[in-house]
């Protein structure tokens, strides 16, 4: 089992709709969880970090964490074409950050 | 967020030569930096953890004699790809962790260096 798993996509969402990205992780001791956005040919950009169970909102982005289910998600409201990118879920593990393989999101006009 | 720079952004070299990539944290001191490699359409793979003033910690399968890491100051880490071969062509990305976020493990990434070995 991979340490961090994501559906590779592509996930196609109409403009203005909610995009939902999911991630599961294998190590129960992980305490820090991150979502990064990566445009093609660019390095990852931190969007959200979450450390406690529940929801954390920042603008159009909401991160959700459920440690019991070892599940973290990212919701993007009012999706824009500029949101089209690969979204990387990342989890801390023994002072290192382990990345999922990423979900490619495409927002169609 | 914190600013991390990398130089060069892009490099083309001949097989057998060595290439040095610099990673700098511009507005904070980073005792720990990380080096990743990313192949096309793949995720980031951690290569090594660079520790200021001590030896780097390499991930399993990464040759420490081929990928030399030096973290000589709190704001600079370098990765040298020695005797580069075409299979080393990749996108190399560094990241740095601000001390204030030590417990939360937040990392900020440099813009990456695209290496092409001919």
mmCIF file with all atom_site columns, C-alpha atoms in Angstrom:
data_model
loop_
_atom_site.group_PDB
_atom_site.id
_atom_site.type_symbol
_atom_site.label_atom_id
_atom_site.label_alt_id
_atom_site.label_comp_id
_atom_site.label_asym_id
_atom_site.label_entity_id
_atom_site.label_seq_id
_atom_site.pdbx_PDB_ins_code
_atom_site.Cartn_x
_atom_site.Cartn_y
_atom_site.Cartn_z
_atom_site.occupancy
_atom_site.B_iso_or_equiv
_atom_site.pdbx_formal_charge
_atom_site.auth_seq_id
_atom_site.auth_comp_id
_atom_site.auth_asym_id
_atom_site.auth_atom_id
_atom_site.pdbx_PDB_model_num
ATOM 1   C CA . UNK A 1 1   ? 0.000   0.000  0.000   1.00 0.00 ? 1   UNK A CA 1
ATOM 2   C CA . UNK A 1 2   ? 1.291   3.426  -0.916  1.00 0.00 ? 2   UNK A CA 1
ATOM 3   C CA . UNK A 1 3   ? 1.820   5.832  1.936   1.00 0.00 ? 3   UNK A CA 1
ATOM 4   C CA . UNK A 1 4   ? -0.300  8.523  0.304   1.00 0.00 ? 4   UNK A CA 1
ATOM 5   C CA . UNK A 1 5   ? -2.882  7.626  -2.313  1.00 0.00 ? 5   UNK A CA 1
ATOM 6   C CA . UNK A 1 6   ? -4.774  9.822  -4.694  1.00 0.00 ? 6   UNK A CA 1
ATOM 7   C CA . UNK A 1 7   ? -6.890  9.199  -7.745  1.00 0.00 ? 7   UNK A CA 1
ATOM 8   C CA . UNK A 1 8   ? -4.786  10.333 -10.683 1.00 0.00 ? 8   UNK A CA 1
ATOM 9   C CA . UNK A 1 9   ? -7.770  11.667 -12.602 1.00 0.00 ? 9   UNK A CA 1
ATOM 10  C CA . UNK A 1 10  ? -8.241  13.570 -14.740 1.00 0.00 ? 10  UNK A CA 1
ATOM 11  C CA . UNK A 1 11  ? -11.149 15.036 -12.859 1.00 0.00 ? 11  UNK A CA 1
ATOM 12  C CA . UNK A 1 12  ? -13.273 17.254 -15.077 1.00 0.00 ? 12  UNK A CA 1
ATOM 13  C CA . UNK A 1 13  ? -15.513 19.819 -13.408 1.00 0.00 ? 13  UNK A CA 1
ATOM 14  C CA . UNK A 1 14  ? -17.637 22.547 -15.024 1.00 0.00 ? 14  UNK A CA 1
ATOM 15  C CA . UNK A 1 15  ? -16.730 26.134 -14.267 1.00 0.00 ? 15  UNK A CA 1
ATOM 16  C CA . UNK A 1 16  ? -18.534 27.410 -11.189 1.00 0.00 ? 16  UNK A CA 1
ATOM 17  C CA . UNK A 1 17  ? -19.073 23.953 -9.710  1.00 0.00 ? 17  UNK A CA 1
ATOM 18  C CA . UNK A 1 18  ? -17.417 22.381 -6.667  1.00 0.00 ? 18  UNK A CA 1
ATOM 19  C CA . UNK A 1 19  ? -14.330 20.269 -7.264  1.00 0.00 ? 19  UNK A CA 1
ATOM 20  C CA . UNK A 1 20  ? -13.714 17.544 -4.698  1.00 0.00 ? 20  UNK A CA 1
ATOM 21  C CA . UNK A 1 21  ? -10.275 15.996 -4.354  1.00 0.00 ? 21  UNK A CA 1
ATOM 22  C CA . UNK A 1 22  ? -9.595  13.047 -2.086  1.00 0.00 ? 22  UNK A CA 1
ATOM 23  C CA . UNK A 1 23  ? -6.567  11.487 -0.452  1.00 0.00 ? 23  UNK A CA 1
ATOM 24  C CA . UNK A 1 24  ? -5.929  8.602  1.925   1.00 0.00 ? 24  UNK A CA 1
ATOM 25  C CA . UNK A 1 25  ? -2.807  7.916  3.925   1.00 0.00 ? 25  UNK A CA 1
ATOM 26  C CA . UNK A 1 26  ? -1.454  4.827  5.606   1.00 0.00 ? 26  UNK A CA 1
ATOM 27  C CA . UNK A 1 27  ? 0.402   6.005  8.719   1.00 0.00 ? 27  UNK A CA 1
ATOM 28  C CA . UNK A 1 28  ? -1.836  6.762  11.684  1.00 0.00 ? 28  UNK A CA 1
ATOM 29  C CA . UNK A 1 29  ? 0.841   8.796  13.460  1.00 0.00 ? 29  UNK A CA 1
ATOM 30  C CA . UNK A 1 30  ? 0.894   11.491 10.787  1.00 0.00 ? 30  UNK A CA 1
ATOM 31  C CA . UNK A 1 31  ? -0.096  14.840 12.248  1.00 0.00 ? 31  UNK A CA 1
ATOM 32  C CA . UNK A 1 32  ? 0.314   17.351 9.417   1.00 0.00 ? 32  UNK A CA 1
ATOM 33  C CA . UNK A 1 33  ? -1.452  17.315 6.087   1.00 0.00 ? 33  UNK A CA 1
ATOM 34  C CA . UNK A 1 34  ? -1.043  19.561 3.094   1.00 0.00 ? 34  UNK A CA 1
ATOM 35  C CA . UNK A 1 35  ? -2.504  20.301 -0.280  1.00 0.00 ? 35  UNK A CA 1
ATOM 36  C CA . UNK A 1 36  ? -0.226  21.666 -2.979  1.00 0.00 ? 36  UNK A CA 1
ATOM 37  C CA . UNK A 1 37  ? -1.169  22.888 -6.433  1.00 0.00 ? 37  UNK A CA 1
ATOM 38  C CA . UNK A 1 38  ? 1.229   22.298 -9.302  1.00 0.00 ? 38  UNK A CA 1
ATOM 39  C CA . UNK A 1 39  ? 0.872   23.822 -12.726 1.00 0.00 ? 39  UNK A CA 1
ATOM 40  C CA . UNK A 1 40  ? 2.546   22.055 -15.609 1.00 0.00 ? 40  UNK A CA 1
ATOM 41  C CA . UNK A 1 41  ? 6.276   22.724 -15.648 1.00 0.00 ? 41  UNK A CA 1
ATOM 42  C CA . UNK A 1 42  ? 6.192   24.565 -12.330 1.00 0.00 ? 42  UNK A CA 1
ATOM 43  C CA . UNK A 1 43  ? 7.028   23.617 -8.760  1.00 0.00 ? 43  UNK A CA 1
ATOM 44  C CA . UNK A 1 44  ? 4.316   22.940 -6.163  1.00 0.00 ? 44  UNK A CA 1
ATOM 45  C CA . UNK A 1 45  ? 2.600   25.804 -4.385  1.00 0.00 ? 45  UNK A CA 1
ATOM 46  C CA . UNK A 1 46  ? 1.147   25.354 -0.910  1.00 0.00 ? 46  UNK A CA 1
ATOM 47  C CA . UNK A 1 47  ? -2.612  25.894 -0.836  1.00 0.00 ? 47  UNK A CA 1
ATOM 48  C CA . UNK A 1 48  ? -3.747  24.557 2.497   1.00 0.00 ? 48  UNK A CA 1
ATOM 49  C CA . UNK A 1 49  ? -2.413  22.877 5.585   1.00 0.00 ? 49  UNK A CA 1
ATOM 50  C CA . UNK A 1 50  ? -4.556  21.125 8.168   1.00 0.00 ? 50  UNK A CA 1
ATOM 51  C CA . UNK A 1 51  ? -3.640  19.517 11.470  1.00 0.00 ? 51  UNK A CA 1
ATOM 52  C CA . UNK A 1 52  ? -6.915  18.856 13.328  1.00 0.00 ? 52  UNK A CA 1
ATOM 53  C CA . UNK A 1 53  ? -9.970  16.815 12.503  1.00 0.00 ? 53  UNK A CA 1
ATOM 54  C CA . UNK A 1 54  ? -12.723 18.746 10.805  1.00 0.00 ? 54  UNK A CA 1
ATOM 55  C CA . UNK A 1 55  ? -12.864 21.471 8.209   1.00 0.00 ? 55  UNK A CA 1
ATOM 56  C CA . UNK A 1 56  ? -10.566 24.374 7.517   1.00 0.00 ? 56  UNK A CA 1
ATOM 57  C CA . UNK A 1 57  ? -11.669 27.069 5.114   1.00 0.00 ? 57  UNK A CA 1
ATOM 58  C CA . UNK A 1 58  ? -9.572  29.598 3.230   1.00 0.00 ? 58  UNK A CA 1
ATOM 59  C CA . UNK A 1 59  ? -11.386 31.542 0.549   1.00 0.00 ? 59  UNK A CA 1
ATOM 60  C CA . UNK A 1 60  ? -12.749 29.147 -2.042  1.00 0.00 ? 60  UNK A CA 1
ATOM 61  C CA . UNK A 1 61  ? -10.768 26.247 -0.579  1.00 0.00 ? 61  UNK A CA 1
ATOM 62  C CA . UNK A 1 62  ? -11.865 23.928 2.224   1.00 0.00 ? 62  UNK A CA 1
ATOM 63  C CA . UNK A 1 63  ? -9.668  21.157 3.559   1.00 0.00 ? 63  UNK A CA 1
ATOM 64  C CA . UNK A 1 64  ? -11.295 18.319 5.470   1.00 0.00 ? 64  UNK A CA 1
ATOM 65  C CA . UNK A 1 65  ? -9.449  15.894 7.728   1.00 0.00 ? 65  UNK A CA 1
ATOM 66  C CA . UNK A 1 66  ? -10.687 12.663 9.271   1.00 0.00 ? 66  UNK A CA 1
ATOM 67  C CA . UNK A 1 67  ? -7.880  10.976 11.160  1.00 0.00 ? 67  UNK A CA 1
ATOM 68  C CA . UNK A 1 68  ? -10.000 7.988  12.159  1.00 0.00 ? 68  UNK A CA 1
ATOM 69  C CA . UNK A 1 69  ? -10.592 7.183  8.502   1.00 0.00 ? 69  UNK A CA 1
ATOM 70  C CA . UNK A 1 70  ? -7.108  8.391  7.480   1.00 0.00 ? 70  UNK A CA 1
ATOM 71  C CA . UNK A 1 71  ? -8.685  10.601 4.895   1.00 0.00 ? 71  UNK A CA 1
ATOM 72  C CA . UNK A 1 72  ? -8.077  14.172 3.821   1.00 0.00 ? 72  UNK A CA 1
ATOM 73  C CA . UNK A 1 73  ? -9.905  16.070 1.112   1.00 0.00 ? 73  UNK A CA 1
ATOM 74  C CA . UNK A 1 74  ? -9.889  19.419 -0.626  1.00 0.00 ? 74  UNK A CA 1
ATOM 75  C CA . UNK A 1 75  ? -12.985 21.193 -1.885  1.00 0.00 ? 75  UNK A CA 1
ATOM 76  C CA . UNK A 1 76  ? -12.738 24.018 -4.367  1.00 0.00 ? 76  UNK A CA 1
ATOM 77  C CA . UNK A 1 77  ? -15.884 26.114 -4.622  1.00 0.00 ? 77  UNK A CA 1
ATOM 78  C CA . UNK A 1 78  ? -16.820 28.210 -7.646  1.00 0.00 ? 78  UNK A CA 1
ATOM 79  C CA . UNK A 1 79  ? -14.179 26.447 -9.739  1.00 0.00 ? 79  UNK A CA 1
ATOM 80  C CA . UNK A 1 80  ? -12.330 28.656 -12.203 1.00 0.00 ? 80  UNK A CA 1
ATOM 81  C CA . UNK A 1 81  ? -10.353 27.701 -15.313 1.00 0.00 ? 81  UNK A CA 1
ATOM 82  C CA . UNK A 1 82  ? -7.239  28.895 -13.468 1.00 0.00 ? 82  UNK A CA 1
ATOM 83  C CA . UNK A 1 83  ? -7.811  26.092 -10.956 1.00 0.00 ? 83  UNK A CA 1
ATOM 84  C CA . UNK A 1 84  ? -6.901  23.575 -13.656 1.00 0.00 ? 84  UNK A CA 1
ATOM 85  C CA . UNK A 1 85  ? -3.717  21.964 -12.336 1.00 0.00 ? 85  UNK A CA 1
ATOM 86  C CA . UNK A 1 86  ? -2.431  18.887 -10.571 1.00 0.00 ? 86  UNK A CA 1
ATOM 87  C CA . UNK A 1 87  ? -3.227  18.817 -6.872  1.00 0.00 ? 87  UNK A CA 1
ATOM 88  C CA . UNK A 1 88  ? -0.792  17.009 -4.616  1.00 0.00 ? 88  UNK A CA 1
ATOM 89  C CA . UNK A 1 89  ? -1.765  15.670 -1.236  1.00 0.00 ? 89  UNK A CA 1
ATOM 90  C CA . UNK A 1 90  ? 1.133   15.522 1.213   1.00 0.00 ? 90  UNK A CA 1
ATOM 91  C CA . UNK A 1 91  ? 1.509   13.994 4.651   1.00 0.00 ? 91  UNK A CA 1
ATOM 92  C CA . UNK A 1 92  ? 4.264   14.286 7.189   1.00 0.00 ? 92  UNK A CA 1
ATOM 93  C CA . UNK A 1 93  ? 5.978   11.032 8.106   1.00 0.00 ? 93  UNK A CA 1
ATOM 94  C CA . UNK A 1 94  ? 8.988   10.906 10.399  1.00 0.00 ? 94  UNK A CA 1
ATOM 95  C CA . UNK A 1 95  ? 9.854   14.577 9.799   1.00 0.00 ? 95  UNK A CA 1
ATOM 96  C CA . UNK A 1 96  ? 9.587   14.139 6.051   1.00 0.00 ? 96  UNK A CA 1
ATOM 97  C CA . UNK A 1 97  ? 6.813   15.119 3.716   1.00 0.00 ? 97  UNK A CA 1
ATOM 98  C CA . UNK A 1 98  ? 5.520   12.302 1.541   1.00 0.00 ? 98  UNK A CA 1
ATOM 99  C CA . UNK A 1 99  ? 3.542   13.214 -1.554  1.00 0.00 ? 99  UNK A CA 1
ATOM 100 C CA . UNK A 1 100 ? 0.759   11.429 -3.330  1.00 0.00 ? 100 UNK A CA 1
ATOM 101 C CA . UNK A 1 101 ? 0.954   11.013 -7.065  1.00 0.00 ? 101 UNK A CA 1
ATOM 102 C CA . UNK A 1 102 ? -1.447  13.916 -7.598  1.00 0.00 ? 102 UNK A CA 1
ATOM 103 C CA . UNK A 1 103 ? -4.877  14.390 -9.106  1.00 0.00 ? 103 UNK A CA 1
ATOM 104 C CA . UNK A 1 104 ? -5.147  16.234 -12.366 1.00 0.00 ? 104 UNK A CA 1
ATOM 105 C CA . UNK A 1 105 ? -8.067  18.663 -12.270 1.00 0.00 ? 105 UNK A CA 1
ATOM 106 C CA . UNK A 1 106 ? -9.547  20.206 -15.389 1.00 0.00 ? 106 UNK A CA 1
ATOM 107 C CA . UNK A 1 107 ? -12.132 22.972 -15.165 1.00 0.00 ? 107 UNK A CA 1
ATOM 108 C CA . UNK A 1 108 ? -14.174 23.170 -18.333 1.00 0.00 ? 108 UNK A CA 1
ATOM 109 C CA . UNK A 1 109 ? -15.733 26.509 -19.316 1.00 0.00 ? 109 UNK A CA 1
ATOM 110 C CA . UNK B 2 1   ? 4.585   32.447 2.186   1.00 0.00 ? 1   UNK B CA 1
ATOM 111 C CA . UNK B 2 2   ? 8.322   32.083 2.489   1.00 0.00 ? 2   UNK B CA 1
ATOM 112 C CA . UNK B 2 3   ? 10.530  32.570 -0.564  1.00 0.00 ? 3   UNK B CA 1
ATOM 113 C CA . UNK B 2 4   ? 12.907  29.922 -1.849  1.00 0.00 ? 4   UNK B CA 1
ATOM 114 C CA . UNK B 2 5   ? 14.989  30.392 -4.967  1.00 0.00 ? 5   UNK B CA 1
ATOM 115 C CA . UNK B 2 6   ? 16.839  27.934 -7.184  1.00 0.00 ? 6   UNK B CA 1
ATOM 116 C CA . UNK B 2 7   ? 19.573  28.443 -9.715  1.00 0.00 ? 7   UNK B CA 1
ATOM 117 C CA . UNK B 2 8   ? 19.823  27.657 -12.538 1.00 0.00 ? 8   UNK B CA 1
ATOM 118 C CA . UNK B 2 9   ? 16.238  27.258 -13.662 1.00 0.00 ? 9   UNK B CA 1
ATOM 119 C CA . UNK B 2 10  ? 17.263  25.182 -16.620 1.00 0.00 ? 10  UNK B CA 1
ATOM 120 C CA . UNK B 2 11  ? 20.479  23.451 -17.636 1.00 0.00 ? 11  UNK B CA 1
ATOM 121 C CA . UNK B 2 12  ? 21.576  21.325 -20.546 1.00 0.00 ? 12  UNK B CA 1
ATOM 122 C CA . UNK B 2 13  ? 24.797  19.381 -20.229 1.00 0.00 ? 13  UNK B CA 1
ATOM 123 C CA . UNK B 2 14  ? 26.747  16.640 -21.912 1.00 0.00 ? 14  UNK B CA 1
ATOM 124 C CA . UNK B 2 15  ? 26.792  13.126 -20.525 1.00 0.00 ? 15  UNK B CA 1
ATOM 125 C CA . UNK B 2 16  ? 29.616  12.638 -18.054 1.00 0.00 ? 16  UNK B CA 1
ATOM 126 C CA . UNK B 2 17  ? 29.749  16.221 -16.792 1.00 0.00 ? 17  UNK B CA 1
ATOM 127 C CA . UNK B 2 18  ? 28.711  17.444 -13.355 1.00 0.00 ? 18  UNK B CA 1
ATOM 128 C CA . UNK B 2 19  ? 25.991  19.956 -12.648 1.00 0.00 ? 19  UNK B CA 1
ATOM 129 C CA . UNK B 2 20  ? 25.517  22.031 -9.502  1.00 0.00 ? 20  UNK B CA 1
ATOM 130 C CA . UNK B 2 21  ? 22.102  23.333 -8.459  1.00 0.00 ? 21  UNK B CA 1
ATOM 131 C CA . UNK B 2 22  ? 21.735  25.950 -5.739  1.00 0.00 ? 22  UNK B CA 1
ATOM 132 C CA . UNK B 2 23  ? 18.798  26.354 -3.394  1.00 0.00 ? 23  UNK B CA 1
ATOM 133 C CA . UNK B 2 24  ? 18.448  29.476 -1.267  1.00 0.00 ? 24  UNK B CA 1
ATOM 134 C CA . UNK B 2 25  ? 15.957  30.491 1.371   1.00 0.00 ? 25  UNK B CA 1
ATOM 135 C CA . UNK B 2 26  ? 15.649  34.244 0.878   1.00 0.00 ? 26  UNK B CA 1
ATOM 136 C CA . UNK B 2 27  ? 13.738  35.455 3.913   1.00 0.00 ? 27  UNK B CA 1
ATOM 137 C CA . UNK B 2 28  ? 14.359  32.890 6.608   1.00 0.00 ? 28  UNK B CA 1
ATOM 138 C CA . UNK B 2 29  ? 17.058  30.610 7.921   1.00 0.00 ? 29  UNK B CA 1
ATOM 139 C CA . UNK B 2 30  ? 16.536  26.961 7.116   1.00 0.00 ? 30  UNK B CA 1
ATOM 140 C CA . UNK B 2 31  ? 18.369  24.354 9.127   1.00 0.00 ? 31  UNK B CA 1
ATOM 141 C CA . UNK B 2 32  ? 16.706  21.731 6.968   1.00 0.00 ? 32  UNK B CA 1
ATOM 142 C CA . UNK B 2 33  ? 16.189  21.697 3.231   1.00 0.00 ? 33  UNK B CA 1
ATOM 143 C CA . UNK B 2 34  ? 14.904  18.911 1.042   1.00 0.00 ? 34  UNK B CA 1
ATOM 144 C CA . UNK B 2 35  ? 15.731  17.820 -2.489  1.00 0.00 ? 35  UNK B CA 1
ATOM 145 C CA . UNK B 2 36  ? 13.122  16.210 -4.703  1.00 0.00 ? 36  UNK B CA 1
ATOM 146 C CA . UNK B 2 37  ? 13.126  14.847 -8.207  1.00 0.00 ? 37  UNK B CA 1
ATOM 147 C CA . UNK B 2 38  ? 10.104  14.695 -10.447 1.00 0.00 ? 38  UNK B CA 1
ATOM 148 C CA . UNK B 2 39  ? 9.844   12.797 -13.706 1.00 0.00 ? 39  UNK B CA 1
ATOM 149 C CA . UNK B 2 40  ? 7.152   13.766 -16.259 1.00 0.00 ? 40  UNK B CA 1
ATOM 150 C CA . UNK B 2 41  ? 3.631   13.043 -15.049 1.00 0.00 ? 41  UNK B CA 1
ATOM 151 C CA . UNK B 2 42  ? 4.964   11.550 -11.822 1.00 0.00 ? 42  UNK B CA 1
ATOM 152 C CA . UNK B 2 43  ? 4.891   12.758 -8.263  1.00 0.00 ? 43  UNK B CA 1
ATOM 153 C CA . UNK B 2 44  ? 7.705   14.312 -6.323  1.00 0.00 ? 44  UNK B CA 1
ATOM 154 C CA . UNK B 2 45  ? 10.179  11.797 -4.966  1.00 0.00 ? 45  UNK B CA 1
ATOM 155 C CA . UNK B 2 46  ? 12.237  12.825 -1.979  1.00 0.00 ? 46  UNK B CA 1
ATOM 156 C CA . UNK B 2 47  ? 15.918  12.288 -2.693  1.00 0.00 ? 47  UNK B CA 1
ATOM 157 C CA . UNK B 2 48  ? 17.545  13.561 0.464   1.00 0.00 ? 48  UNK B CA 1
ATOM 158 C CA . UNK B 2 49  ? 17.238  15.764 3.501   1.00 0.00 ? 49  UNK B CA 1
ATOM 159 C CA . UNK B 2 50  ? 19.922  18.415 3.715   1.00 0.00 ? 50  UNK B CA 1
ATOM 160 C CA . UNK B 2 51  ? 20.979  19.399 7.216   1.00 0.00 ? 51  UNK B CA 1
ATOM 161 C CA . UNK B 2 52  ? 23.025  22.539 7.869   1.00 0.00 ? 52  UNK B CA 1
ATOM 162 C CA . UNK B 2 53  ? 26.444  21.668 9.181   1.00 0.00 ? 53  UNK B CA 1
ATOM 163 C CA . UNK B 2 54  ? 26.073  17.913 8.910   1.00 0.00 ? 54  UNK B CA 1
ATOM 164 C CA . UNK B 2 55  ? 25.788  15.172 6.326   1.00 0.00 ? 55  UNK B CA 1
ATOM 165 C CA . UNK B 2 56  ? 22.693  14.826 4.241   1.00 0.00 ? 56  UNK B CA 1
ATOM 166 C CA . UNK B 2 57  ? 20.296  11.959 4.820   1.00 0.00 ? 57  UNK B CA 1
ATOM 167 C CA . UNK B 2 58  ? 19.574  10.090 1.607   1.00 0.00 ? 58  UNK B CA 1
ATOM 168 C CA . UNK B 2 59  ? 16.455  8.118  0.774   1.00 0.00 ? 59  UNK B CA 1
ATOM 169 C CA . UNK B 2 60  ? 16.699  4.490  -0.102  1.00 0.00 ? 60  UNK B CA 1
ATOM 170 C CA . UNK B 2 61  ? 17.902  3.959  -3.651  1.00 0.00 ? 61  UNK B CA 1
ATOM 171 C CA . UNK B 2 62  ? 19.507  7.387  -4.016  1.00 0.00 ? 62  UNK B CA 1
ATOM 172 C CA . UNK B 2 63  ? 23.257  7.221  -4.582  1.00 0.00 ? 63  UNK B CA 1
ATOM 173 C CA . UNK B 2 64  ? 24.977  9.636  -2.229  1.00 0.00 ? 64  UNK B CA 1
ATOM 174 C CA . UNK B 2 65  ? 28.173  9.617  -4.287  1.00 0.00 ? 65  UNK B CA 1
ATOM 175 C CA . UNK B 2 66  ? 26.279  10.607 -7.389  1.00 0.00 ? 66  UNK B CA 1
ATOM 176 C CA . UNK B 2 67  ? 24.075  13.264 -5.822  1.00 0.00 ? 67  UNK B CA 1
ATOM 177 C CA . UNK B 2 68  ? 26.334  15.331 -3.605  1.00 0.00 ? 68  UNK B CA 1
ATOM 178 C CA . UNK B 2 69  ? 24.593  17.630 -1.170  1.00 0.00 ? 69  UNK B CA 1
ATOM 179 C CA . UNK B 2 70  ? 26.234  20.450 0.726   1.00 0.00 ? 70  UNK B CA 1
ATOM 180 C CA . UNK B 2 71  ? 24.396  22.643 3.229   1.00 0.00 ? 71  UNK B CA 1
ATOM 181 C CA . UNK B 2 72  ? 27.128  25.084 4.140   1.00 0.00 ? 72  UNK B CA 1
ATOM 182 C CA . UNK B 2 73  ? 24.966  27.858 5.550   1.00 0.00 ? 73  UNK B CA 1
ATOM 183 C CA . UNK B 2 74  ? 21.501  28.399 6.958   1.00 0.00 ? 74  UNK B CA 1
ATOM 184 C CA . UNK B 2 75  ? 20.300  29.835 3.663   1.00 0.00 ? 75  UNK B CA 1
ATOM 185 C CA . UNK B 2 76  ? 22.048  27.733 1.029   1.00 0.00 ? 76  UNK B CA 1
ATOM 186 C CA . UNK B 2 77  ? 22.027  24.094 0.024   1.00 0.00 ? 77  UNK B CA 1
ATOM 187 C CA . UNK B 2 78  ? 23.594  22.749 -3.159  1.00 0.00 ? 78  UNK B CA 1
ATOM 188 C CA . UNK B 2 79  ? 22.958  19.557 -5.089  1.00 0.00 ? 79  UNK B CA 1
ATOM 189 C CA . UNK B 2 80  ? 25.655  18.366 -7.459  1.00 0.00 ? 80  UNK B CA 1
ATOM 190 C CA . UNK B 2 81  ? 24.772  15.700 -9.981  1.00 0.00 ? 81  UNK B CA 1
ATOM 191 C CA . UNK B 2 82  ? 28.097  14.057 -10.726 1.00 0.00 ? 82  UNK B CA 1
ATOM 192 C CA . UNK B 2 83  ? 28.875  12.312 -14.009 1.00 0.00 ? 83  UNK B CA 1
ATOM 193 C CA . UNK B 2 84  ? 25.390  13.009 -15.262 1.00 0.00 ? 84  UNK B CA 1
ATOM 194 C CA . UNK B 2 85  ? 23.731  10.597 -17.675 1.00 0.00 ? 85  UNK B CA 1
ATOM 195 C CA . UNK B 2 86  ? 20.589  10.950 -19.791 1.00 0.00 ? 86  UNK B CA 1
ATOM 196 C CA . UNK B 2 87  ? 18.552  9.026  -17.213 1.00 0.00 ? 87  UNK B CA 1
ATOM 197 C CA . UNK B 2 88  ? 19.336  11.809 -14.717 1.00 0.00 ? 88  UNK B CA 1
ATOM 198 C CA . UNK B 2 89  ? 17.334  14.231 -16.844 1.00 0.00 ? 89  UNK B CA 1
ATOM 199 C CA . UNK B 2 90  ? 14.524  15.386 -14.610 1.00 0.00 ? 90  UNK B CA 1
ATOM 200 C CA . UNK B 2 91  ? 12.956  18.282 -12.745 1.00 0.00 ? 91  UNK B CA 1
ATOM 201 C CA . UNK B 2 92  ? 14.867  18.868 -9.504  1.00 0.00 ? 92  UNK B CA 1
ATOM 202 C CA . UNK B 2 93  ? 13.061  20.830 -6.818  1.00 0.00 ? 93  UNK B CA 1
ATOM 203 C CA . UNK B 2 94  ? 14.286  21.933 -3.429  1.00 0.00 ? 94  UNK B CA 1
ATOM 204 C CA . UNK B 2 95  ? 12.225  22.972 -0.458  1.00 0.00 ? 95  UNK B CA 1
ATOM 205 C CA . UNK B 2 96  ? 12.956  24.610 2.852   1.00 0.00 ? 96  UNK B CA 1
ATOM 206 C CA . UNK B 2 97  ? 11.206  24.524 6.181   1.00 0.00 ? 97  UNK B CA 1
ATOM 207 C CA . UNK B 2 98  ? 11.053  27.729 8.231   1.00 0.00 ? 98  UNK B CA 1
ATOM 208 C CA . UNK B 2 99  ? 12.057  27.231 11.885  1.00 0.00 ? 99  UNK B CA 1
ATOM 209 C CA . UNK B 2 100 ? 8.798   28.746 13.138  1.00 0.00 ? 100 UNK B CA 1
ATOM 210 C CA . UNK B 2 101 ? 6.919   25.909 11.446  1.00 0.00 ? 101 UNK B CA 1
ATOM 211 C CA . UNK B 2 102 ? 9.147   23.157 12.762  1.00 0.00 ? 102 UNK B CA 1
ATOM 212 C CA . UNK B 2 103 ? 6.323   21.298 14.432  1.00 0.00 ? 103 UNK B CA 1
ATOM 213 C CA . UNK B 2 104 ? 3.926   21.743 11.589  1.00 0.00 ? 104 UNK B CA 1
ATOM 214 C CA . UNK B 2 105 ? 6.377   20.612 8.919   1.00 0.00 ? 105 UNK B CA 1
ATOM 215 C CA . UNK B 2 106 ? 5.294   23.196 6.343   1.00 0.00 ? 106 UNK B CA 1
ATOM 216 C CA . UNK B 2 107 ? 7.705   23.330 3.430   1.00 0.00 ? 107 UNK B CA 1
ATOM 217 C CA . UNK B 2 108 ? 8.081   25.974 0.760   1.00 0.00 ? 108 UNK B CA 1
ATOM 218 C CA . UNK B 2 109 ? 9.359   24.998 -2.647  1.00 0.00 ? 109 UNK B CA 1
ATOM 219 C CA . UNK B 2 110 ? 11.833  26.597 -4.960  1.00 0.00 ? 110 UNK B CA 1
ATOM 220 C CA . UNK B 2 111 ? 10.852  27.080 -8.612  1.00 0.00 ? 111 UNK B CA 1
ATOM 221 C CA . UNK B 2 112 ? 12.736  23.977 -9.707  1.00 0.00 ? 112 UNK B CA 1
ATOM 222 C CA . UNK B 2 113 ? 15.624  23.221 -12.052 1.00 0.00 ? 113 UNK B CA 1
ATOM 223 C CA . UNK B 2 114 ? 15.039  21.357 -15.251 1.00 0.00 ? 114 UNK B CA 1
ATOM 224 C CA . UNK B 2 115 ? 18.060  19.245 -16.135 1.00 0.00 ? 115 UNK B CA 1
ATOM 225 C CA . UNK B 2 116 ? 18.571  17.767 -19.582 1.00 0.00 ? 116 UNK B CA 1
ATOM 226 C CA . UNK B 2 117 ? 21.561  15.509 -20.094 1.00 0.00 ? 117 UNK B CA 1
ATOM 227 C CA . UNK B 2 118 ? 22.453  14.849 -23.711 1.00 0.00 ? 118 UNK B CA 1
#
